[in-house]
C-alpha atoms as one frame of an Amber mdcrd trajectory, in Angstrom:
protein
  71.235-130.188 114.948  69.436-129.562 118.230  72.031-127.627 120.245  72.658
-123.921 119.895  76.050-123.329 118.307  77.967-120.094 118.845  79.689-118.567
 115.837  81.729-115.357 116.049  80.335-114.824 119.538  76.740-115.081 118.256
  74.297-117.884 119.172  72.936-119.562 116.037  69.557-121.314 116.413  69.330
-124.912 115.130  66.963-124.001 112.286  69.389-121.458 110.847  72.281-123.875
 111.265  70.363-126.437 109.226  69.804-123.822 106.510  73.530-123.051 106.489
  74.305-126.713 105.874  72.150-126.664 102.750  73.646-123.412 101.507  77.279
-124.369 102.070  76.959-127.936 100.804  74.026-128.275  98.408  73.400-131.738
  97.019  74.074-130.494  93.460  76.881-128.036  92.797  78.271-126.057  89.841
  81.811-126.613  88.599  83.084-123.954  86.203  85.201-124.988  83.222  86.363
-123.831  79.839  85.099-125.865  76.885  88.572-127.340  76.442  88.760-128.399
  80.077  85.310-129.969  79.944  86.236-131.966  76.854  89.528-133.112  78.359
  87.848-134.242  81.588  84.953-135.881  79.781  82.248-134.327  81.978  78.892
-133.145  80.737  78.341-129.385  80.860  75.843-126.689  79.982  76.589-123.152
  78.775  77.097-120.820  81.709  75.110-118.144  79.883  72.014-120.338  80.072
  72.206-120.814  83.851  70.219-118.384  85.975  71.621-117.772  89.453  69.473
-115.760  91.871  71.061-112.312  92.355  71.273-112.615  96.137  70.846-116.335
  96.421  72.694-119.203  97.957  74.648-120.172  94.855  75.904-116.663  94.107
  77.243-116.124  97.624  78.455-119.615  98.426  80.327-120.053  95.156  81.398
-116.405  94.758  79.928-116.252  91.278  81.022-112.644  90.775  84.695-113.734
  90.978  84.492-116.614  88.492  86.453-115.788  85.350  84.396-115.254  82.180
  86.425-117.761  80.146  85.062-120.517  82.396  81.897-120.478  80.291  80.730
-124.049  80.876  79.134-125.491  84.021  79.194-129.124  85.095  76.478-129.867
  87.668  77.614-132.654  89.980  76.184-134.446  93.001  78.346-136.064  95.656
  77.649-139.412  94.000  78.782-138.027  90.643  81.899-136.616  92.277  82.907
-139.872  93.918  82.367-141.754  90.664  85.042-139.667  88.919  88.616-140.959
  88.794  90.831-139.356  91.480  92.890-137.630  88.786  89.737-136.017  87.348
  88.658-134.826  90.786  92.049-133.254  91.360  91.923-131.545  87.971  88.424
-130.219  88.680  89.555-128.808  92.012  92.539-127.092  90.420  90.272-125.608
  87.747  87.860-124.214  90.364  90.670-122.493  92.227  92.113-121.186  88.965
  88.762-119.805  87.806  87.922-118.163  91.157  85.022-120.337  92.331  84.297
-120.067  96.038  83.856-122.891  98.555  87.058-124.753  97.640  88.879-124.541
 100.986  92.349-125.863 101.812  92.332-129.284 103.457  94.747-128.035 106.140
  92.119-125.595 107.461  89.848-128.483 108.480  92.298-131.346 108.945  91.502
-131.738 112.651  87.739-131.853 112.087  87.826-133.838 108.832  90.931-136.043
 109.163  89.932-138.360 106.317  90.346-135.665 103.657  93.299-136.012 101.304
  95.061-133.699  98.896  95.333-129.938  99.265  91.796-128.711  98.412  88.253
-130.037  98.683  84.644-129.058  98.015  81.810-129.179 100.510  79.377-132.091
 100.338  76.505-132.899 102.730  78.437-135.831 104.225  81.133-133.444 105.522
  78.840-131.130 107.456  78.647-130.986 111.265  78.006-128.011 113.602  81.699
-127.538 114.438  82.613-127.667 110.755  79.925-125.127 109.862  81.025-122.824
 112.656  84.596-122.775 111.412  83.629-122.390 107.758  81.470-119.357 108.505
  83.900-117.752 110.937  86.964-117.868 108.699  88.322-114.434 107.915  85.733
-112.632 110.040  85.858-110.659 113.278  84.036-111.753 116.427  81.034-109.705
 117.485  81.650-107.866 120.775  78.055-106.862 121.466  78.199-108.214 125.026
  80.963-105.739 125.920  78.906-102.663 125.054  77.741-100.995 128.314  74.005
-100.809 128.942  74.306 -97.028 129.152  75.524 -96.921 125.546  72.610 -99.039
 124.347  70.127 -96.943 126.316  71.461 -93.699 124.883  71.468 -95.158 121.361
  67.763 -96.005 121.426  66.600 -92.476 120.629  68.716 -92.279 117.458  69.097
 -95.936 116.499  65.916 -97.573 117.779  66.728-101.043 116.422  70.507-101.182
 116.721  70.493-103.312 119.864  67.989-105.735 118.373  70.039-106.205 115.191
  73.497-106.301 116.757  74.876-109.807 117.041  72.495-111.480 114.604  72.912
-113.412 111.366  70.590-112.664 108.417  67.754-114.998 107.483  69.358-115.623
 104.065  71.649-114.000 101.517  70.782-110.462 100.514  70.734-108.235 103.617
  73.755-105.949 103.411  75.623-103.091 105.065  73.308-100.384 103.677  70.181
-102.130 104.917  71.758-102.776 108.315  72.468 -99.084 108.880  69.011 -98.091
 107.638  67.319-100.769 109.749  69.231 -99.699 112.861  68.082 -96.125 112.203
  64.452 -97.276 112.133  63.729 -97.778 108.427  61.124-100.586 108.451  62.460
-103.826 106.996  65.752-102.314 105.865  67.796-105.013 107.552  66.056-107.752
 105.524  66.699-106.215 102.102  69.561-106.144  99.613  69.539-102.349  99.569
  71.135-100.855  96.471  73.229 -97.694  96.271  70.435 -95.410  95.044  68.041
 -95.855  97.985  70.943 -95.670 100.415  72.114 -92.395  98.872  68.532 -91.111
  99.165  68.541 -92.107 102.838  71.798 -90.215 103.397  70.450 -87.121 101.639
  67.214 -87.150 103.638  68.367 -88.251 107.077  71.938 -86.996 107.513  74.196
 -83.998 107.278  77.933 -83.866 106.689  80.368 -84.373 109.515  80.388 -86.480
 112.640  82.799 -87.949 115.164  83.789 -91.560 115.544  83.135 -91.632 119.298
  79.700 -90.016 119.047  76.358 -91.714 118.568  74.843 -91.724 115.081  77.849
 -91.059 112.855  77.470 -92.920 109.586  80.796 -94.091 108.204  80.701 -94.290
 104.408  83.500 -95.675 102.265  83.521 -94.449  98.654  85.714 -95.466  95.746
  87.694 -93.144  93.470  84.570 -92.430  91.395  82.531 -91.470  94.460  80.364
 -94.595  94.537  79.526 -95.834  98.008  81.074 -99.243  98.681  80.465 -99.869
 102.382  78.926 -98.311 105.469  78.730 -98.625 109.246  77.085 -96.695 112.095
  78.579 -95.579 115.401  76.764 -96.460 118.629  78.651 -94.046 120.869  81.240
 -94.845 123.486  83.724 -95.968 120.833  81.536 -98.751 119.358  80.147 -99.271
 115.863  77.827-101.662 114.024  78.112-103.018 110.483  77.460-106.024 108.251
  80.520-106.886 106.153  78.632-108.049 103.041  75.322-109.296 101.640  76.322
-112.947 102.181  74.398-115.252 104.490  77.737-115.928 106.196  78.277-112.381
 107.491  76.478-111.268 110.652  75.699-107.814 111.965  78.661-107.291 114.268
  79.637-104.743 116.885  83.288-103.778 117.128  85.314-100.915 118.569  85.002
 -98.171 115.983  88.739 -97.887 115.399  89.076-101.631 114.847  86.179-101.627
 112.417  87.639 -98.726 110.436  91.003-100.480 110.153  89.336-103.744 109.085
  87.289-101.995 106.370  90.212-100.297 104.658  90.617-101.184 101.003  92.772
 -99.787  98.188  91.060 -96.885  96.456  88.427 -96.400  99.167  88.105 -93.174
 101.128  86.181 -92.776 104.371  83.503 -90.063 104.670  81.342 -89.227 107.678
  77.760 -88.050 108.039  75.634 -87.699 111.165  71.997 -88.573 111.570  69.704
 -85.613 111.970  68.040 -85.304 115.361
């Protein structure tokens, strides 16, 4: 993959695109089943409890491990060769089970029918043979908002430098891997060394807020930290305003989500979730 591919308005270098291919379609993949399903399908499995997934790693994010139902307590590890050797009826049953149990990376065939016209059925799983730059670009972009970094006036970026010294550098970039999240993006933009490369947890982010901010702030002003909290007061998401009606955030800790710039009002609407309430703090001068 030698050409630069643009995804969500962001150029993706060939090396990162190659990494994406391996993360989206690893040669060996987990299929989650109940013991009864595994026995009925006649596939070999191991106990899910004995499988260690890295906390911010490829498998957790690609396959949405946190959504997989607990009763699917067996894992069948299959390669593409293993998959193709199964009877078509078994493959269909496995696909239905993955959707039922909440496993990620089981997209509808209709979403990629023009790029992968040979696919049949209603759902499929990613295998290395299916991957091409255009396919990757669509898979990553689904359900996300384009980055509008190029529309931000130079005057806004110049003014932001004194408060958010690394915001311009980070805006419109994908992370190097899974892990970097919204908290680290805000902290990195504000000048915390290495923050944008870490899976920052709630406690250090709360410490950052306590040390570097005070209550209040306006959405159109530079340096307002938008913080969404749930009904118990736990912080769930954050973003930072750049001034001039623009804001920066990273939607999640997944390798698929870039650090995007959007109009602040659009970003606030997109981040709404049941039970979340928006709070504002402003960075201290």
